GROMACS .gro file of C-alpha atoms in nm:
model
  292
    1PRO     CA    1  -1.836  -5.367   9.107
    2LEU     CA    2  -1.634  -5.174   9.366
    3ASN     CA    3  -1.629  -4.800   9.440
    4THR     CA    4  -1.780  -4.675   9.115
    5LEU     CA    5  -1.841  -4.359   9.317
    6LYS     CA    6  -1.576  -4.242   9.564
    7ASN     CA    7  -1.653  -4.079   9.902
    8LYS     CA    8  -1.466  -3.767   9.784
    9LYS     CA    9  -1.667  -3.761   9.460
   10PRO     CA   10  -2.009  -3.899   9.556
   11GLY     CA   11  -2.310  -3.926   9.326
   12LEU     CA   12  -2.662  -3.798   9.383
   13ALA     CA   13  -2.946  -4.039   9.448
   14THR     CA   14  -3.310  -3.931   9.465
   15VAL     CA   15  -3.557  -4.065   9.722
   16LEU     CA   16  -3.835  -4.275   9.569
   17GLY     CA   17  -3.993  -4.373   9.900
   18VAL     CA   18  -3.942  -4.433  10.273
   19GLY     CA   19  -4.162  -4.673  10.468
   20LYS     CA   20  -4.178  -4.784  10.831
   21LEU     CA   21  -4.090  -5.152  10.870
   22ILE     CA   22  -4.195  -5.221  11.228
   23THR     CA   23  -4.506  -5.165  11.437
   24ASN     CA   24  -4.539  -4.898  11.706
   25GLU     CA   25  -4.509  -5.166  11.977
   26ALA     CA   26  -4.162  -5.262  11.853
   27PRO     CA   27  -3.871  -5.068  12.004
   28GLY     CA   28  -3.696  -4.805  11.792
   29ASP     CA   29  -3.762  -4.695  11.437
   30ILE     CA   30  -3.658  -4.898  11.131
   31ARG     CA   31  -3.729  -4.782  10.777
   32HIS     CA   32  -3.705  -4.917  10.425
   33VAL     CA   33  -3.547  -4.647  10.208
   34VAL     CA   34  -3.566  -4.671   9.828
   35LEU     CA   35  -3.335  -4.448   9.624
   36SER     CA   36  -3.305  -4.400   9.249
   37ILE     CA   37  -2.935  -4.432   9.169
   38PRO     CA   38  -2.709  -4.227   8.942
   39GLU     CA   39  -2.648  -4.371   8.595
   40GLY     CA   40  -2.355  -4.612   8.584
   41PHE     CA   41  -2.386  -4.708   8.953
   42HIS     CA   42  -2.408  -5.088   8.979
   43TYR     CA   43  -2.392  -5.325   9.274
   44THR     CA   44  -2.450  -5.690   9.356
   45GLU     CA   45  -2.635  -5.864   9.637
   46GLY     CA   46  -2.446  -5.854   9.968
   47GLN     CA   47  -2.263  -5.527   9.903
   48SER     CA   48  -2.294  -5.199  10.097
   49LEU     CA   49  -2.299  -4.834  10.000
   50SER     CA   50  -2.189  -4.514  10.173
   51VAL     CA   51  -2.427  -4.233  10.254
   52ILE     CA   52  -2.280  -3.889  10.321
   53PRO     CA   53  -2.520  -3.689  10.540
   54PRO     CA   54  -2.549  -3.316  10.465
   55GLY     CA   55  -2.412  -3.044  10.690
   56VAL     CA   56  -2.115  -3.033  10.924
   57ASP     CA   57  -2.031  -3.174  11.267
   58ALA     CA   58  -1.965  -2.980  11.591
   59LYS     CA   59  -1.610  -2.906  11.471
   60GLY     CA   60  -1.735  -2.764  11.142
   61LYS     CA   61  -1.612  -3.063  10.940
   62LYS     CA   62  -1.820  -3.253  10.687
   63HIS     CA   63  -1.991  -3.559  10.832
   64GLN     CA   64  -1.818  -3.891  10.780
   65PRO     CA   65  -1.976  -4.133  10.530
   66ARG     CA   66  -2.180  -4.413  10.688
   67LEU     CA   67  -2.202  -4.762  10.541
   68TYR     CA   68  -2.535  -4.940  10.494
   69SER     CA   69  -2.594  -5.295  10.373
   70ILE     CA   70  -2.799  -5.304  10.055
   71ALA     CA   71  -3.138  -5.473  10.098
   72SER     CA   72  -3.234  -5.509   9.730
   73THR     CA   73  -3.105  -5.714   9.439
   74ARG     CA   74  -2.898  -5.558   9.160
   75TYR     CA   75  -3.227  -5.475   8.985
   76GLY     CA   76  -3.365  -5.288   9.288
   77ASP     CA   77  -3.722  -5.301   9.415
   78THR     CA   78  -3.817  -5.127   9.090
   79TYR     CA   79  -3.682  -5.425   8.886
   80ASP     CA   80  -3.513  -5.192   8.636
   81GLY     CA   81  -3.160  -5.171   8.777
   82LYS     CA   82  -3.212  -4.803   8.855
   83SER     CA   83  -3.276  -4.814   9.230
   84VAL     CA   84  -3.130  -4.939   9.555
   85SER     CA   85  -3.298  -5.013   9.890
   86LEU     CA   86  -3.159  -4.979  10.241
   87CYS     CA   87  -3.286  -5.104  10.576
   88VAL     CA   88  -3.208  -4.829  10.830
   89ARG     CA   89  -3.243  -4.821  11.207
   90ARG     CA   90  -3.261  -4.472  11.355
   91ALA     CA   91  -2.974  -4.455  11.606
   92GLU     CA   92  -3.114  -4.319  11.932
   93PHE     CA   93  -2.956  -4.317  12.277
   94TYR     CA   94  -3.129  -4.255  12.610
   95ASP     CA   95  -2.993  -4.176  12.954
   96GLU     CA   96  -3.097  -4.353  13.275
   97GLU     CA   97  -3.401  -4.127  13.309
   98GLY     CA   98  -3.519  -4.215  12.960
   99LYS     CA   99  -3.427  -3.879  12.806
  100GLU     CA  100  -3.276  -3.881  12.459
  101VAL     CA  101  -2.905  -3.793  12.450
  102GLU     CA  102  -2.891  -3.541  12.164
  103GLU     CA  103  -2.515  -3.554  12.102
  104LYS     CA  104  -2.526  -3.931  12.057
  105LYS     CA  105  -2.805  -3.922  11.802
  106GLY     CA  106  -2.718  -4.092  11.473
  107VAL     CA  107  -2.680  -3.810  11.221
  108CYS     CA  108  -2.695  -4.027  10.912
  109SER     CA  109  -2.961  -4.274  11.021
  110GLY     CA  110  -3.188  -3.989  11.135
  111PHE     CA  111  -3.133  -3.811  10.803
  112LEU     CA  112  -3.226  -4.126  10.606
  113CYS     CA  113  -3.530  -4.213  10.819
  114ASP     CA  114  -3.672  -3.860  10.779
  115LEU     CA  115  -3.627  -3.835  10.401
  116LYS     CA  116  -3.920  -3.747  10.175
  117PRO     CA  117  -3.973  -3.856   9.812
  118GLY     CA  118  -3.786  -3.632   9.570
  119GLU     CA  119  -3.513  -3.530   9.816
  120GLU     CA  120  -3.151  -3.595   9.723
  121VAL     CA  121  -2.888  -3.805   9.898
  122GLN     CA  122  -2.512  -3.823   9.838
  123ILE     CA  123  -2.396  -4.182   9.793
  124ALA     CA  124  -2.068  -4.361   9.719
  125GLY     CA  125  -1.957  -4.720   9.671
  126PRO     CA  126  -2.051  -4.995   9.638
  127VAL     CA  127  -1.813  -5.177   9.873
  128GLY     CA  128  -1.776  -5.527  10.009
  129LYS     CA  129  -1.691  -5.877   9.892
  130THR     CA  130  -1.743  -6.059  10.223
  131MET     CA  131  -2.117  -6.111  10.196
  132THR     CA  132  -2.165  -6.172   9.825
  133LEU     CA  133  -2.325  -6.490   9.689
  134PRO     CA  134  -2.100  -6.777   9.576
  135LYS     CA  135  -1.963  -6.725   9.226
  136GLU     CA  136  -1.933  -7.096   9.152
  137ASN     CA  137  -2.205  -7.360   9.167
  138LEU     CA  138  -2.463  -7.118   9.312
  139PRO     CA  139  -2.764  -7.313   9.171
  140THR     CA  140  -2.673  -7.617   9.384
  141THR     CA  141  -2.532  -7.439   9.693
  142PRO     CA  142  -2.759  -7.428  10.001
  143LEU     CA  143  -2.744  -7.100  10.195
  144ILE     CA  144  -2.764  -7.055  10.571
  145MET     CA  145  -2.834  -6.691  10.667
  146ILE     CA  146  -2.814  -6.582  11.030
  147GLY     CA  147  -2.898  -6.227  11.129
  148THR     CA  148  -3.029  -5.987  11.390
  149GLY     CA  149  -3.240  -5.677  11.321
  150THR     CA  150  -3.126  -5.471  11.022
  151GLY     CA  151  -2.861  -5.739  10.957
  152VAL     CA  152  -3.142  -5.899  10.755
  153ALA     CA  153  -3.068  -5.654  10.468
  154PRO     CA  154  -2.828  -5.868  10.260
  155PHE     CA  155  -3.047  -6.174  10.319
  156ARG     CA  156  -3.349  -5.997  10.177
  157SER     CA  157  -3.143  -5.926   9.865
  158PHE     CA  158  -3.033  -6.293   9.842
  159ALA     CA  159  -3.388  -6.420   9.889
  160HIS     CA  160  -3.534  -6.185   9.628
  161ARG     CA  161  -3.259  -6.279   9.384
  162LEU     CA  162  -3.314  -6.654   9.423
  163PHE     CA  163  -3.685  -6.688   9.501
  164VAL     CA  164  -3.875  -6.384   9.371
  165GLU     CA  165  -3.723  -6.230   9.060
  166ASN     CA  166  -3.799  -6.368   8.718
  167THR     CA  167  -3.432  -6.406   8.618
  168VAL     CA  168  -3.194  -6.680   8.509
  169ALA     CA  169  -3.048  -6.684   8.863
  170SER     CA  170  -3.383  -6.767   9.025
  171HIS     CA  171  -3.483  -7.020   8.757
  172MET     CA  172  -3.152  -7.202   8.799
  173TYR     CA  173  -3.142  -7.201   9.181
  174LYS     CA  174  -3.243  -7.548   9.297
  175ALA     CA  175  -3.091  -7.561   9.647
  176LYS     CA  176  -3.239  -7.469   9.985
  177ALA     CA  177  -3.200  -7.144  10.178
  178LEU     CA  178  -3.250  -7.116  10.555
  179LEU     CA  179  -3.295  -6.782  10.731
  180TYR     CA  180  -3.255  -6.742  11.109
  181LEU     CA  181  -3.353  -6.394  11.228
  182GLY     CA  182  -3.344  -6.252  11.580
  183VAL     CA  183  -3.565  -5.957  11.684
  184PRO     CA  184  -3.704  -5.831  12.019
  185VAL     CA  185  -4.081  -5.849  11.950
  186THR     CA  186  -4.316  -5.986  11.681
  187GLY     CA  187  -4.382  -5.632  11.553
  188GLY     CA  188  -4.011  -5.605  11.478
  189LEU     CA  189  -4.003  -5.896  11.231
  190LEU     CA  190  -3.854  -5.724  10.929
  191TYR     CA  191  -3.993  -5.814  10.584
  192LYS     CA  192  -4.194  -6.101  10.735
  193SER     CA  193  -4.475  -6.088  10.478
  194GLU     CA  194  -4.216  -6.114  10.199
  195PHE     CA  195  -4.046  -6.412  10.364
  196ASP     CA  196  -4.386  -6.577  10.429
  197HIS     CA  197  -4.465  -6.545  10.059
  198MET     CA  198  -4.130  -6.703   9.965
  199GLU     CA  199  -4.192  -6.992  10.206
  200ARG     CA  200  -4.531  -7.057  10.046
  201GLU     CA  201  -4.410  -7.028   9.687
  202SER     CA  202  -4.072  -7.202   9.709
  203GLY     CA  203  -4.199  -7.556   9.758
  204GLY     CA  204  -4.008  -7.593  10.085
  205ARG     CA  205  -3.679  -7.458   9.951
  206PHE     CA  206  -3.693  -7.133  10.151
  207GLU     CA  207  -3.743  -7.154  10.526
  208ALA     CA  208  -3.740  -6.876  10.788
  209LYS     CA  209  -3.706  -6.928  11.164
  210TYR     CA  210  -3.740  -6.647  11.415
  211ALA     CA  211  -3.604  -6.587  11.765
  212ILE     CA  212  -3.826  -6.325  11.929
  213SER     CA  213  -3.634  -6.253  12.247
  214ARG     CA  214  -3.899  -6.078  12.457
  215GLU     CA  215  -4.173  -6.327  12.370
  216MET     CA  216  -4.004  -6.666  12.336
  217GLN     CA  217  -3.807  -6.880  12.578
  218ASN     CA  218  -3.508  -7.099  12.509
  219LYS     CA  219  -3.473  -7.450  12.653
  220ASP     CA  220  -3.326  -7.313  12.977
  221GLY     CA  221  -3.619  -7.079  13.034
  222GLY     CA  222  -3.421  -6.767  12.936
  223ARG     CA  223  -3.488  -6.532  12.645
  224MET     CA  224  -3.472  -6.687  12.301
  225TYR     CA  225  -3.195  -6.541  12.086
  226VAL     CA  226  -3.082  -6.635  11.737
  227GLN     CA  227  -2.789  -6.832  11.882
  228ASP     CA  228  -3.041  -7.055  12.065
  229LEU     CA  229  -3.195  -7.150  11.730
  230ILE     CA  230  -2.847  -7.237  11.605
  231LYS     CA  231  -2.793  -7.461  11.908
  232GLU     CA  232  -3.121  -7.640  11.834
  233ASP     CA  233  -3.036  -7.694  11.466
  234GLY     CA  234  -2.660  -7.716  11.513
  235GLU     CA  235  -2.613  -8.075  11.403
  236LYS     CA  236  -2.815  -8.019  11.084
  237LEU     CA  237  -2.630  -7.693  11.003
  238PHE     CA  238  -2.289  -7.848  11.068
  239ASN     CA  239  -2.366  -8.133  10.829
  240MET     CA  240  -2.496  -7.891  10.565
  241ILE     CA  241  -2.175  -7.684  10.576
  242GLU     CA  242  -1.960  -7.998  10.570
  243ASP     CA  243  -2.153  -8.103  10.261
  244ASN     CA  244  -2.179  -7.797  10.033
  245ALA     CA  245  -2.367  -7.518  10.213
  246VAL     CA  246  -2.237  -7.166  10.272
  247ILE     CA  247  -2.313  -6.976  10.596
  248TYR     CA  248  -2.351  -6.598  10.640
  249PHE     CA  249  -2.378  -6.390  10.959
  250CYS     CA  250  -2.492  -6.027  10.960
  251GLY     CA  251  -2.604  -5.803  11.245
  252LEU     CA  252  -2.497  -5.729  11.600
  253LYS     CA  253  -2.164  -5.876  11.704
  254GLY     CA  254  -2.324  -5.985  12.033
  255MET     CA  255  -2.474  -6.287  11.858
  256MET     CA  256  -2.137  -6.435  11.760
  257PRO     CA  257  -2.008  -6.574  12.094
  258GLY     CA  258  -2.325  -6.783  12.138
  259VAL     CA  259  -2.313  -6.901  11.777
  260LEU     CA  260  -1.946  -7.000  11.800
  261GLU     CA  261  -2.019  -7.179  12.128
  262ALA     CA  262  -2.293  -7.381  11.958
  263PHE     CA  263  -2.058  -7.492  11.680
  264GLU     CA  264  -1.780  -7.559  11.933
  265GLY     CA  265  -2.010  -7.797  12.119
  266ILE     CA  266  -2.098  -7.986  11.801
  267CYS     CA  267  -1.731  -8.017  11.705
  268GLU     CA  268  -1.638  -8.143  12.051
  269GLU     CA  269  -1.900  -8.417  12.027
  270LYS     CA  270  -1.741  -8.524  11.699
  271GLY     CA  271  -1.388  -8.510  11.838
  272LEU     CA  272  -1.302  -8.210  11.620
  273VAL     CA  273  -1.139  -7.876  11.704
  274PHE     CA  274  -1.381  -7.600  11.602
  275LYS     CA  275  -1.112  -7.334  11.539
  276GLU     CA  276  -0.947  -7.564  11.285
  277LYS     CA  277  -1.282  -7.647  11.127
  278MET     CA  278  -1.376  -7.279  11.101
  279GLU     CA  279  -1.041  -7.197  10.933
  280GLU     CA  280  -1.103  -7.479  10.688
  281TRP     CA  281  -1.453  -7.346  10.612
  282LYS     CA  282  -1.316  -6.991  10.567
  283LYS     CA  283  -1.053  -7.112  10.319
  284MET     CA  284  -1.324  -7.294  10.126
  285GLY     CA  285  -1.537  -6.977  10.112
  286LYS     CA  286  -1.811  -7.128  10.330
  287TRP     CA  287  -1.799  -6.892  10.632
  288HIS     CA  288  -1.887  -6.521  10.593
  289VAL     CA  289  -1.922  -6.273  10.880
  290GLU     CA  290  -2.021  -5.905  10.878
  291VAL     CA  291  -2.111  -5.789  11.228
  292TYR     CA  292  -2.102  -5.448  11.398
   0.00000   0.00000   0.00000
């Protein structure tokens, strides 16, 4: 489904719940927001929706819609197809003295993080085809999911779809899914208890690896980022994609140069040109990137 609700004619969603996802030691504020959706609004895993914050900007114009990756499956966390979940980081900016810069504050993220059950939210969408699950041969297609912070949202929806829900999709899925997630501190590991449960219950078919930058070191003694994990597992991942796996990237664009470098190195060792290989993977629908 695409744009069942337009930005100019949004629908009303009602807040079912908002919960904090990270500990107080972790930097920032990230929340899990569950909304009940208007009738007739449908979406699939990997899509995004627009939220239109209330009020007007400094020029008196309505606020622009903001896009958020959906963190739940098509059935929602309520399992009835009537809700949608978002993973939202409150956008805050501080000056050199550590004071918050008011005019740079994220209007929409702040609005979502502060919502209370029963309040209403204007939504539109869904949008996006880049990050959706493979349409063909999904049951036998391994997935490699690489993300930072709230970029974990689509991967939570994939993992719930294939490893948690009692649906035909999860019963048929026989392949392996690997998640690589980068966060600053342990208290910022989003949805870790859910992923732990999937690891235990999946018989080795779901595996999560974490790069916790302020607590772990890479091989060179520097901070451990998600791209360092990719370097470590590069050979394995390359072979998986060459075989029949599909790879997804979601999160901060800063992770991509290191990731591309890792794959470049592997290709060089094999006497291949990475740019050509990446184009080939893109054409085959194996390489999906949504970074911001």
